[in-house]
CSV table of C-alpha atoms and ligand atoms in Angstrom, one decimal:
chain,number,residue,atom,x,y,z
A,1,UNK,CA,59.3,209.2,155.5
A,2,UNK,CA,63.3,209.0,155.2
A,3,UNK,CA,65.0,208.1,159.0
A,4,UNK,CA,65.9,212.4,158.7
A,5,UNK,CA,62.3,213.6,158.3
A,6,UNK,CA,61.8,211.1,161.5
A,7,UNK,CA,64.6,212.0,163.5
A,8,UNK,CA,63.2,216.0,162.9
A,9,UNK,CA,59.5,214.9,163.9
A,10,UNK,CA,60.8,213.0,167.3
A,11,UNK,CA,63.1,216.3,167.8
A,12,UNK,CA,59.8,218.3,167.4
A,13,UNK,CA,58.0,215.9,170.2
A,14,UNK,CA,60.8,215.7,172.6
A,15,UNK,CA,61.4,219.6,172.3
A,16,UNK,CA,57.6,220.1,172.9
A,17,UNK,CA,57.8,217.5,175.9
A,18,UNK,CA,60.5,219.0,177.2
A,19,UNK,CA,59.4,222.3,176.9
A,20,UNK,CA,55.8,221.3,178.4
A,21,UNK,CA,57.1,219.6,181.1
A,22,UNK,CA,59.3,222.7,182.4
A,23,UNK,CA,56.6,225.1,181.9
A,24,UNK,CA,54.3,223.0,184.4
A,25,UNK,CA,57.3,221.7,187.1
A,26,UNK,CA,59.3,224.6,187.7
A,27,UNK,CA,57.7,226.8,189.9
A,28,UNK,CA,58.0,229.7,187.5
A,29,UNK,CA,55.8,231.6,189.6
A,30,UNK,CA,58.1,232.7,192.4
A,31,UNK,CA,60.4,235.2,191.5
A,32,UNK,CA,63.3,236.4,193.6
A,33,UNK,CA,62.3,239.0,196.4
A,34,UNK,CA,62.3,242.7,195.2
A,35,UNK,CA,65.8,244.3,194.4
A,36,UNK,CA,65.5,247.3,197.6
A,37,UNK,CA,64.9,244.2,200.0
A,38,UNK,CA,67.8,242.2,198.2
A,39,UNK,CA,70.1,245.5,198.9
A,40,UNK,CA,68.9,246.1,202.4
A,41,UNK,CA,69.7,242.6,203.1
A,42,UNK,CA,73.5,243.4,201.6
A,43,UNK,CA,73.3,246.5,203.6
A,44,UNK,CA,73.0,244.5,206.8
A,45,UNK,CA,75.8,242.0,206.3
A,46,UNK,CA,79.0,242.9,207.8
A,47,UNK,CA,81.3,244.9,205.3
A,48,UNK,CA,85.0,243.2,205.7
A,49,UNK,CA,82.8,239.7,205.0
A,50,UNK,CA,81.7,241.0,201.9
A,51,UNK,CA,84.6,242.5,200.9
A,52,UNK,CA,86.4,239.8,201.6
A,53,UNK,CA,84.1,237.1,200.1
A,54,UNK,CA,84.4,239.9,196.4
A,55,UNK,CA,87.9,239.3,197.1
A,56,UNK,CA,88.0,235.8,196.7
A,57,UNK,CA,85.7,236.0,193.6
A,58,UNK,CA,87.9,238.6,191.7
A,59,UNK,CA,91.1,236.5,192.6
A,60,UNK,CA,89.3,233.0,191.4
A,61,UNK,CA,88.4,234.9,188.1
A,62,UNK,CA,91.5,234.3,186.4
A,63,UNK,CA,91.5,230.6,186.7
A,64,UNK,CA,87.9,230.6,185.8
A,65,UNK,CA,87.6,232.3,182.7
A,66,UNK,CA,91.1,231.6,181.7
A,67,UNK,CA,90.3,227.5,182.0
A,68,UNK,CA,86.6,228.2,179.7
A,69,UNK,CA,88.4,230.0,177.4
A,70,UNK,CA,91.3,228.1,176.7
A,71,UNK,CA,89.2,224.5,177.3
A,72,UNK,CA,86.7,226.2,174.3
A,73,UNK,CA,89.6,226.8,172.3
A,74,UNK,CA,91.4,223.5,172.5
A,75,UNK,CA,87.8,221.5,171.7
A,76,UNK,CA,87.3,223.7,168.9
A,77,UNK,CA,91.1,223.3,167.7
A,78,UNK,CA,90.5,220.1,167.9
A,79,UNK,CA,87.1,219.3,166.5
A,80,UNK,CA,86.5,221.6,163.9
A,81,UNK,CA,90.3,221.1,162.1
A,82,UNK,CA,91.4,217.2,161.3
A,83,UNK,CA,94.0,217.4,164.3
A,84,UNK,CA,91.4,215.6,166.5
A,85,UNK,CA,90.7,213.1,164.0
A,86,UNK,CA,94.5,212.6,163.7
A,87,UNK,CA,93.9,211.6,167.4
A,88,UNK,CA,91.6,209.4,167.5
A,89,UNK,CA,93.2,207.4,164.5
A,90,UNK,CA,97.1,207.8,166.6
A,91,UNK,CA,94.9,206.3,169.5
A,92,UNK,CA,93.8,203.3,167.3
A,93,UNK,CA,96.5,202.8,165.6
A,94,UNK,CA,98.7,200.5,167.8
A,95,UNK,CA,95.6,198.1,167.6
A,96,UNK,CA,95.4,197.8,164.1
A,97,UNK,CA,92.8,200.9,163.6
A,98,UNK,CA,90.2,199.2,165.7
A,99,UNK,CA,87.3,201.0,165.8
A,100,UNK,CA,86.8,200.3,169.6
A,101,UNK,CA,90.0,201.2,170.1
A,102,UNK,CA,89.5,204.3,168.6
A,103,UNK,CA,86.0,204.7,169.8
A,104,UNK,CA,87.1,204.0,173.9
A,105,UNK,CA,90.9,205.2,173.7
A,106,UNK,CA,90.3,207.3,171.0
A,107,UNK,CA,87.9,209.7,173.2
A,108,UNK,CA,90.0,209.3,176.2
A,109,UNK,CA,93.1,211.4,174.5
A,110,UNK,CA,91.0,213.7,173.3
A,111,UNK,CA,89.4,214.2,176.7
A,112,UNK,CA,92.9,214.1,178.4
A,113,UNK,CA,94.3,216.4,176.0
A,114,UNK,CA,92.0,219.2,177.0
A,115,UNK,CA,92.6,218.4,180.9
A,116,UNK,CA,96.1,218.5,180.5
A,117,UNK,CA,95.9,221.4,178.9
A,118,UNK,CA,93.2,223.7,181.7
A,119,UNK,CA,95.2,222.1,184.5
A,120,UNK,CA,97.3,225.0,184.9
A,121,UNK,CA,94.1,226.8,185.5
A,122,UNK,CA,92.7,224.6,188.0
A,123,UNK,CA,96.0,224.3,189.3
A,124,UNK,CA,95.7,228.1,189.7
A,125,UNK,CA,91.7,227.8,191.6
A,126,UNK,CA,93.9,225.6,193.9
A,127,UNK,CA,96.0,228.1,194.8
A,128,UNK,CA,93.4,230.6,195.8
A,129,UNK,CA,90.9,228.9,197.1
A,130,UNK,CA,94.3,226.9,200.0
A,131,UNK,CA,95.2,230.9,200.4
A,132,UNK,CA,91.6,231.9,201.5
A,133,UNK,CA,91.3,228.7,204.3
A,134,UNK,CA,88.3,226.6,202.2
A,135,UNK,CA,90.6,224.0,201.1
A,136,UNK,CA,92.1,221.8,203.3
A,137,UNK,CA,93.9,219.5,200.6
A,138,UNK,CA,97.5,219.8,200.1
A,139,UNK,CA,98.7,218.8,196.1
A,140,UNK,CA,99.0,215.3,196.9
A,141,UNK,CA,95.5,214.9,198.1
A,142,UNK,CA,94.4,217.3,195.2
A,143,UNK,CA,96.3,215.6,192.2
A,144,UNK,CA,94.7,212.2,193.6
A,145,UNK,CA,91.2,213.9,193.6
A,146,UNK,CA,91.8,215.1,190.0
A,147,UNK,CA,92.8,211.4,189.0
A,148,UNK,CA,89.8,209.8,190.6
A,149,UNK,CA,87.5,212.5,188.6
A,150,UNK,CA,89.4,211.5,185.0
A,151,UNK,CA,88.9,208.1,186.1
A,152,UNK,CA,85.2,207.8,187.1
A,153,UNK,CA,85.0,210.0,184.1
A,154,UNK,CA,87.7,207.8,181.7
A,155,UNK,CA,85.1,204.5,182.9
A,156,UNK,CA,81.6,206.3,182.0
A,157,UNK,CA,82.4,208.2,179.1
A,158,UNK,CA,84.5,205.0,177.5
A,159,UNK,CA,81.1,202.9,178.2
A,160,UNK,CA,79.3,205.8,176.9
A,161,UNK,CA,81.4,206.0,173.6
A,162,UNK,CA,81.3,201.7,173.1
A,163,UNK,CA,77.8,202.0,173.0
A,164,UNK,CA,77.4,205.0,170.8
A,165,UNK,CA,80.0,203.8,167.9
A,166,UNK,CA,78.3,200.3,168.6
A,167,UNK,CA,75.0,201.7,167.7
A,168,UNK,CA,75.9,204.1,164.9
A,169,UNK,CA,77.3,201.0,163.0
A,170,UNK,CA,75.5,198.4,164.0
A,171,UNK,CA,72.4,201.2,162.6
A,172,UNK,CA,73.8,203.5,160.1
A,173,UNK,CA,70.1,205.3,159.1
A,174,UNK,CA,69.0,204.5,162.7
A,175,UNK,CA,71.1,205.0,165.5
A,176,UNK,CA,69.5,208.4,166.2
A,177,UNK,CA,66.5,206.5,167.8
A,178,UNK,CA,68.5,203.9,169.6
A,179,UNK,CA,70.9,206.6,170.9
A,180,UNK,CA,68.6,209.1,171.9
A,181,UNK,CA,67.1,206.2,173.6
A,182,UNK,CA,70.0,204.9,175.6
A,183,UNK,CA,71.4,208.3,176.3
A,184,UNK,CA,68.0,208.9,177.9
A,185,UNK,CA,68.7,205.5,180.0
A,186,UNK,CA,72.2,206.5,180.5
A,187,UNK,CA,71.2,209.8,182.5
A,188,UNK,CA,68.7,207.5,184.4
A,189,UNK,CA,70.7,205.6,185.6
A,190,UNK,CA,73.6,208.0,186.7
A,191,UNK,CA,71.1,209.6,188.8
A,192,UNK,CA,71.2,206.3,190.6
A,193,UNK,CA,74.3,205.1,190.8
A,194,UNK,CA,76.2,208.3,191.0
A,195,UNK,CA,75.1,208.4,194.7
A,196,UNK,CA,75.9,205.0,195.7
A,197,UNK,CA,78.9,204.3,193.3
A,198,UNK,CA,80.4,207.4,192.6
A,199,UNK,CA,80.4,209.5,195.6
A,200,UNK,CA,82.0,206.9,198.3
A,201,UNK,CA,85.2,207.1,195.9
A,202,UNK,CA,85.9,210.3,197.1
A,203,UNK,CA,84.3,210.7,200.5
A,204,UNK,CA,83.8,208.3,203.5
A,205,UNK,CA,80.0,208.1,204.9
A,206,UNK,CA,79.2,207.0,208.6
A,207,UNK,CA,75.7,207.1,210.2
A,208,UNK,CA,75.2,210.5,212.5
A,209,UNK,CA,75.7,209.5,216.1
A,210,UNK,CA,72.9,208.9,218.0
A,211,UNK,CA,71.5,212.1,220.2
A,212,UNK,CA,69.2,214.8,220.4
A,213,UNK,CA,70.3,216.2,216.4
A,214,UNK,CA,69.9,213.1,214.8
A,215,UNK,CA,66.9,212.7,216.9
A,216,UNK,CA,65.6,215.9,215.8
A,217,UNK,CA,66.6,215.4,212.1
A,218,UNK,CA,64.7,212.4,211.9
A,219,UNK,CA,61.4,214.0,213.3
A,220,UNK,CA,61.4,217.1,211.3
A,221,UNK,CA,61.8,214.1,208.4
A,222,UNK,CA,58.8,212.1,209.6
A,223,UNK,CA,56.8,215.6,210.1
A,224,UNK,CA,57.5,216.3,206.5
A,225,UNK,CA,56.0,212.8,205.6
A,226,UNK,CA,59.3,212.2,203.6
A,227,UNK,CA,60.5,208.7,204.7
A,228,UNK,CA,64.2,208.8,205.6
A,229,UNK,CA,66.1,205.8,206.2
A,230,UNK,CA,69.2,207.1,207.7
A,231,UNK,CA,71.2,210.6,208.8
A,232,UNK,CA,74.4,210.4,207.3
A,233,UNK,CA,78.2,212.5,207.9
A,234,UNK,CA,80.2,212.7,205.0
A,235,UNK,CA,84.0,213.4,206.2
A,236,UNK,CA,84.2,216.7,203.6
A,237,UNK,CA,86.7,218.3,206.4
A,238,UNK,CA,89.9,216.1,205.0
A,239,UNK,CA,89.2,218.4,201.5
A,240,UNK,CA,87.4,221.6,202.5
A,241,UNK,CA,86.1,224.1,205.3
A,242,UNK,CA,82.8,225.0,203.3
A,243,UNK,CA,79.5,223.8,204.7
A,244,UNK,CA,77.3,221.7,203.4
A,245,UNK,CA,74.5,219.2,203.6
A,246,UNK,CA,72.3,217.1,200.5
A,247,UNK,CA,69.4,214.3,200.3
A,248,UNK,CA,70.5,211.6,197.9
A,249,UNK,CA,68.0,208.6,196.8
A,250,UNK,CA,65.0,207.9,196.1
A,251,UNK,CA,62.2,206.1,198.3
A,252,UNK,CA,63.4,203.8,201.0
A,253,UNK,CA,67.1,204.6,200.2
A,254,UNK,CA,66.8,208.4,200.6
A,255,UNK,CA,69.6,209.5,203.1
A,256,UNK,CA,70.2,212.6,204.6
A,257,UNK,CA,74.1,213.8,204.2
A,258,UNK,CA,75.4,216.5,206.0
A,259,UNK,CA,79.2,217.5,205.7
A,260,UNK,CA,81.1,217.2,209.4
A,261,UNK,CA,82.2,220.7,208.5
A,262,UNK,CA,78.8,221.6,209.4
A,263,UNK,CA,78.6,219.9,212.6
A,264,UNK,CA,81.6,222.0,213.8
A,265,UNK,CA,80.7,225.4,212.3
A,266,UNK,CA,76.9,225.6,212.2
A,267,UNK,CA,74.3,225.3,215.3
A,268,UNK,CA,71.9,222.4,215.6
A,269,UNK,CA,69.1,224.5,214.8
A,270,UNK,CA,71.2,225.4,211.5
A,271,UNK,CA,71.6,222.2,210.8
A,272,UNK,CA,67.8,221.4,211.0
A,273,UNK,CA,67.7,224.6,208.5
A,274,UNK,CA,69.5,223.3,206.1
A,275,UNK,CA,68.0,219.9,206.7
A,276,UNK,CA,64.6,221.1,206.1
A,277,UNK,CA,65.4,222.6,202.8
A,278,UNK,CA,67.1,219.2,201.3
A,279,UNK,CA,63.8,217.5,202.4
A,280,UNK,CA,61.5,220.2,200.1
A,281,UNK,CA,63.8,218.9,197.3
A,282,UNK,CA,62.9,215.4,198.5
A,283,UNK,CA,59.0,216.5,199.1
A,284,UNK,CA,59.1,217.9,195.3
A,285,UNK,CA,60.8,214.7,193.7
A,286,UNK,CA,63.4,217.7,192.2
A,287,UNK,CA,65.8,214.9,191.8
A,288,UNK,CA,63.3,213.3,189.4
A,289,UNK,CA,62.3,216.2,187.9
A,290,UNK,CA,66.2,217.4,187.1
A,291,UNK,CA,66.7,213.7,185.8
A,292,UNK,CA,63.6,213.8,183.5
A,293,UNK,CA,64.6,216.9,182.0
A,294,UNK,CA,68.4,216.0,182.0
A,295,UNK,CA,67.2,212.8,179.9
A,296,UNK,CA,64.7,214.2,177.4
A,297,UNK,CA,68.1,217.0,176.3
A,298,UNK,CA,70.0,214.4,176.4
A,299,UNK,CA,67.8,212.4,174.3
A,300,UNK,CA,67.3,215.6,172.0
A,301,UNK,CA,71.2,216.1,171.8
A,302,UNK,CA,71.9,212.9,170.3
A,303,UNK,CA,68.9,213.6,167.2
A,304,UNK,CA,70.5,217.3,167.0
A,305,UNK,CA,73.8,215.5,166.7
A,306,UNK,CA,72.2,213.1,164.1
A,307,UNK,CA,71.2,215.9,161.7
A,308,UNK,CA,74.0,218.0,162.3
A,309,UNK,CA,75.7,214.8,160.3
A,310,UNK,CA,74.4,215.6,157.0
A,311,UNK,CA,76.1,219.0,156.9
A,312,UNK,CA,79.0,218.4,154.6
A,313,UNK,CA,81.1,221.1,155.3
A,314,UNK,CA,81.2,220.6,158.9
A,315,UNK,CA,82.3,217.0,158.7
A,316,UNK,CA,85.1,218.4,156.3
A,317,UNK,CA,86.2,220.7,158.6
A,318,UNK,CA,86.6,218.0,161.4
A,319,UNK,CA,88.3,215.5,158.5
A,320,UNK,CA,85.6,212.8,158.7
A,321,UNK,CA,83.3,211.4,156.5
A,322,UNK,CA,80.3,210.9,159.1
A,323,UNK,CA,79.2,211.5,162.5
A,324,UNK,CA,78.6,207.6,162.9
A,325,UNK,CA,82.6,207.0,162.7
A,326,UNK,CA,84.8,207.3,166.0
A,327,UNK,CA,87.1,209.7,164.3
A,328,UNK,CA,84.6,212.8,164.8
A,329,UNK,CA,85.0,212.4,168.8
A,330,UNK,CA,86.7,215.8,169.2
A,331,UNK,CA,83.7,216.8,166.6
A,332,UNK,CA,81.5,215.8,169.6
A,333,UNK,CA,83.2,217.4,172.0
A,334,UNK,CA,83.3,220.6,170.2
A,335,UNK,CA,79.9,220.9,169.9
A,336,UNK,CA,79.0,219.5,173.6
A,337,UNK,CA,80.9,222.4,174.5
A,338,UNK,CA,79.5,224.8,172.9
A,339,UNK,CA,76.0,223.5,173.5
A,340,UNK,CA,77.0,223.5,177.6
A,341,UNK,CA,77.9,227.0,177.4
A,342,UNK,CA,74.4,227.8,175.7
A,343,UNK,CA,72.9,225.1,177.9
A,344,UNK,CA,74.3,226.7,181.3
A,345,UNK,CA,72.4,230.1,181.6
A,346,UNK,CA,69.1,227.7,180.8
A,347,UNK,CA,70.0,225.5,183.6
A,348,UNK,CA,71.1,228.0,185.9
A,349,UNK,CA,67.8,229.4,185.9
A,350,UNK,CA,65.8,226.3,186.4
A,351,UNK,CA,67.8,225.3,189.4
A,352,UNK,CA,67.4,229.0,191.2
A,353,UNK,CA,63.6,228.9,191.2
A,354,UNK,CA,63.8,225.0,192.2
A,355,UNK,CA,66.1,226.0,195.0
A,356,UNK,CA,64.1,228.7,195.8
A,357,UNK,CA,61.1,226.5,196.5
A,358,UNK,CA,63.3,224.7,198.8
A,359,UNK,CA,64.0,227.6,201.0
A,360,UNK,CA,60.2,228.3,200.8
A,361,UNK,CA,59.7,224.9,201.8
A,362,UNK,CA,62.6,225.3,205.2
A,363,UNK,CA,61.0,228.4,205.9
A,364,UNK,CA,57.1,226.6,206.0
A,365,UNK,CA,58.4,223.8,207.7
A,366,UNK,CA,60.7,225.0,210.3
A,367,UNK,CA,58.8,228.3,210.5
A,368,UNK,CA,62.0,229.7,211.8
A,369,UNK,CA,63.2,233.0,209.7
A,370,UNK,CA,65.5,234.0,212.0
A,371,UNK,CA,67.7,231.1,212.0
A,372,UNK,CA,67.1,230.9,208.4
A,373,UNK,CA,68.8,233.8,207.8
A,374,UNK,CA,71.7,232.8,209.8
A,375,UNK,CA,72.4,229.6,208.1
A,376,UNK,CA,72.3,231.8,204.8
A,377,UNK,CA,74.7,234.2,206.5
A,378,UNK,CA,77.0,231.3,207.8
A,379,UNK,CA,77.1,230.3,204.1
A,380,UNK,CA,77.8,233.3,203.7
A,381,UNK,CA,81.1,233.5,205.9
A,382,UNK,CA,82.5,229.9,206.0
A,383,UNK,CA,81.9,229.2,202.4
A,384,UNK,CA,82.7,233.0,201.2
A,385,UNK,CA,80.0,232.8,198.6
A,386,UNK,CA,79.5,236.5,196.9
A,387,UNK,CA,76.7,237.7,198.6
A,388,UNK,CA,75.5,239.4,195.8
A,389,UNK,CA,77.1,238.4,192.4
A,390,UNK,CA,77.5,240.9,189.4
A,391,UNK,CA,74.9,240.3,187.2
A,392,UNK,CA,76.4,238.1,184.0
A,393,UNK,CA,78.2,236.0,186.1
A,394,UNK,CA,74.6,235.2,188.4
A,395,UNK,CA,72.9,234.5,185.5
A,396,UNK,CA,75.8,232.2,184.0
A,397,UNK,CA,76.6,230.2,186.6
A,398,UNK,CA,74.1,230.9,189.4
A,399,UNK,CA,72.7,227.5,190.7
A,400,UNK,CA,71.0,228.7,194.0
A,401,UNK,CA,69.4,231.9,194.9
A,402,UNK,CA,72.1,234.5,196.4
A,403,UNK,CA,72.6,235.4,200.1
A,404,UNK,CA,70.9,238.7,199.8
A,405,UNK,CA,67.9,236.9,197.6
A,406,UNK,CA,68.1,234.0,200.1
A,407,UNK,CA,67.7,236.7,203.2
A,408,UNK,CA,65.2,238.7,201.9
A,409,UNK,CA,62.9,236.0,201.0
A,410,UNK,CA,63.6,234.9,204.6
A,411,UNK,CA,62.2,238.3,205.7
A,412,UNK,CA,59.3,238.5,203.0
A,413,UNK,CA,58.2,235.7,205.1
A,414,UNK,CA,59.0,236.5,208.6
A,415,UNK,CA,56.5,239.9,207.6
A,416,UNK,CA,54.1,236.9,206.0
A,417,UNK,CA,54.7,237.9,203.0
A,418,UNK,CA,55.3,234.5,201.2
B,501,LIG,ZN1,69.0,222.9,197.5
């Protein structure tokens, strides 16, 4: 067999793994709560919140759509004509058309090129999301955050690139294997490290005092049987009013973080709410299943972008010869891009029915509907989520369950239904 008719058979087996492995993880088998109990739920919920929370929706909408559209068109500008070859080799250039310093600076223009260019439209989400009260950042604080993300990003997706363009020439029939291979690792070990590394760069963790809700936190963890080593408060008020709370780690390292936004705007037995849903994602190892599926596409995505290499035409159109040569960067990006934007509904999906069984799992363990359901409605208010989002735009970007979905399940099981 020829290293193509490989690299298609181990796409076959990863897309059948993958595939496989979804089918029997996901809990596929808990759809959301009927549509009348979903609009009873809306019905309940006062009016000005909701029109106020549609508000803030229609106003972010702009900057939302105007950033993807604009960020689509600039990556495909640039990938599918020869200007983001031209790029990579200006990038290069100064160090006498080094690939490396094509490969690592080469990517980073590219990258920065398309950031400079949506900034106005994040700029814009800024704007919006100060005049409704979530953000607390003023531009100073905001610009530094923005630098911090192009950095963290500048430092991974530089590695990332060395190793690739290493690979592709150090294997030039090959490198599909070894790069589906360490892309695989790569994601393994961002789940990791992001935690530890990455998210102290942007927020400040201390321990949660000592009293009756740590005490409480602690037991609800140890009735779960999910070993907790500490409670932790991330400072989140210095960027943002929203509410919010996450278990990061794995095994002895597992922490739970809850924002000190919450501590001011939610009750204790809220807290414990929203608690004992991060510990069903704890309980159901979703952070290892999200990192096993996250590394068998990414895995996939690197033999997809192997035999998208021998089409010609395509490699004309982006001014390179092959996919194994640094100069077909903004190629990459191009068709990351587009494959997020497929990608996203997919994943959107997957994480609402995963999310789901972590409410299921709060309600279970807590037994406690009624508080449920005002932790959902606190959301709700301090975060201004859309209670109930238009359709396209839930099945787009949707990562949890809405509010309505969120309350009516709550009932469904308060009548022990669920
Ligand atoms: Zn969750």
């Amino acid at each position: 067999m020829t290293p193509r008719q490989w690299a298609a058979c181990t796409l076959g087996v990863l897309v059948v793994a993958l595939v496989v492995y979804a089918a029997v993880v996901i809990p596929w088998h808990r759809p959301p709560a009927p549509r009348a109990d979903q609009l009873d739920a809306l019905g309940r919920l006062p009016a000005d919140q909701v029109r106020r929370a549609k508000a803030f929706h229609a106003d972010l909408r702009p900057g939302s759509y105007g950033a993807l559209a604009v960020g689509l068109a600039a990556a495909l500008l640039l990938g599918l004509t020869p200007l983001g070859a031209r790029l990579v080799s200006f990038a290069g250039r100064p160090f006498g058309d080094h690939w490396i310093a094509q490969a690592v600076l080469g990517g980073l223009l590219v990258v920065l090129v398309v950031e400079v260019i949506t900034l106005p439209f994040a700029a814009w989400r800024h704007v919006i999301v100060v005049r409704y009260g979530i953000s607390t950042q003023g531009w100073g604080a905001w610009s530094a955050d923005m630098a911090k993300s192009y950095a963290v990003g500048a430092v991974i997706g530089g590695l990332a690139l060395l190793g690739f363009y290493t690979v592709t020439r150090l294997a030039p029939h090959w490198w599909w294997a070894f790069g589906a291979a360490g892309a695989a690792a790569l994601v393994v070990l961002l789940s990791f490290v992001l935690p530890v590394v990455v998210e102290p760069i942007f927020n400040k963790f201390t321990p949660m005092a000592q009293g009756p809700l740590r005490t409480e936190l602690m037991s609800l963890a140890a009735r779960d049987n999910v070993p907790v080593r500490d409670v932790l408060v991330a400072d989140a008020s210095r960027r943002t009013k929203a509410v919010n709370a996450y278990v990061s780690g794995f095994g002895p390292t597992r922490r739970i973080v809850v924002y000190d936004t919450m501590l001011t705007e939610a009750t204790p037995d809220e807290v414990v709410s929203v608690a004992a849903h991060e510990l069903g994602h704890a309980k159901r190892g979703d952070v290892v299943i999200g990192t096993v599926i996250g590394a068998l596409g990414a895995a996939a995505a690197v033999i997809v972008l192997y035999l998208l290499g021998s089409l010609g035409w395509l490699l004309r159109l982006a001014g390179t010869g092959s996919m194994g040569e640094p100069r077909t960067i903004a190629l990459l990006l191009a068709l990351v891009t587009v494959a997020g934007l497929i990608g996203g509904p997919i994943q959107a999906l997957v994480s609402r029915r995963v999310e789901a069984r972590a409410d299921a799992h709060a309600l279970d363990l807590t037994g406690d509907a009624a508080t449920f359901e005002a932790m959902q409605r606190r959301l709700g208010t301090v975060n201004l989520s859309d209670p109930d989002p238009p359709t396209w735009e839930y099945l787009m970007y949707a990562s949890h369950p809405s509010t309505v979905e969120r309350v009516a399940a709550a009932r469904a099981y308060a009548r022990g239904e669920r």
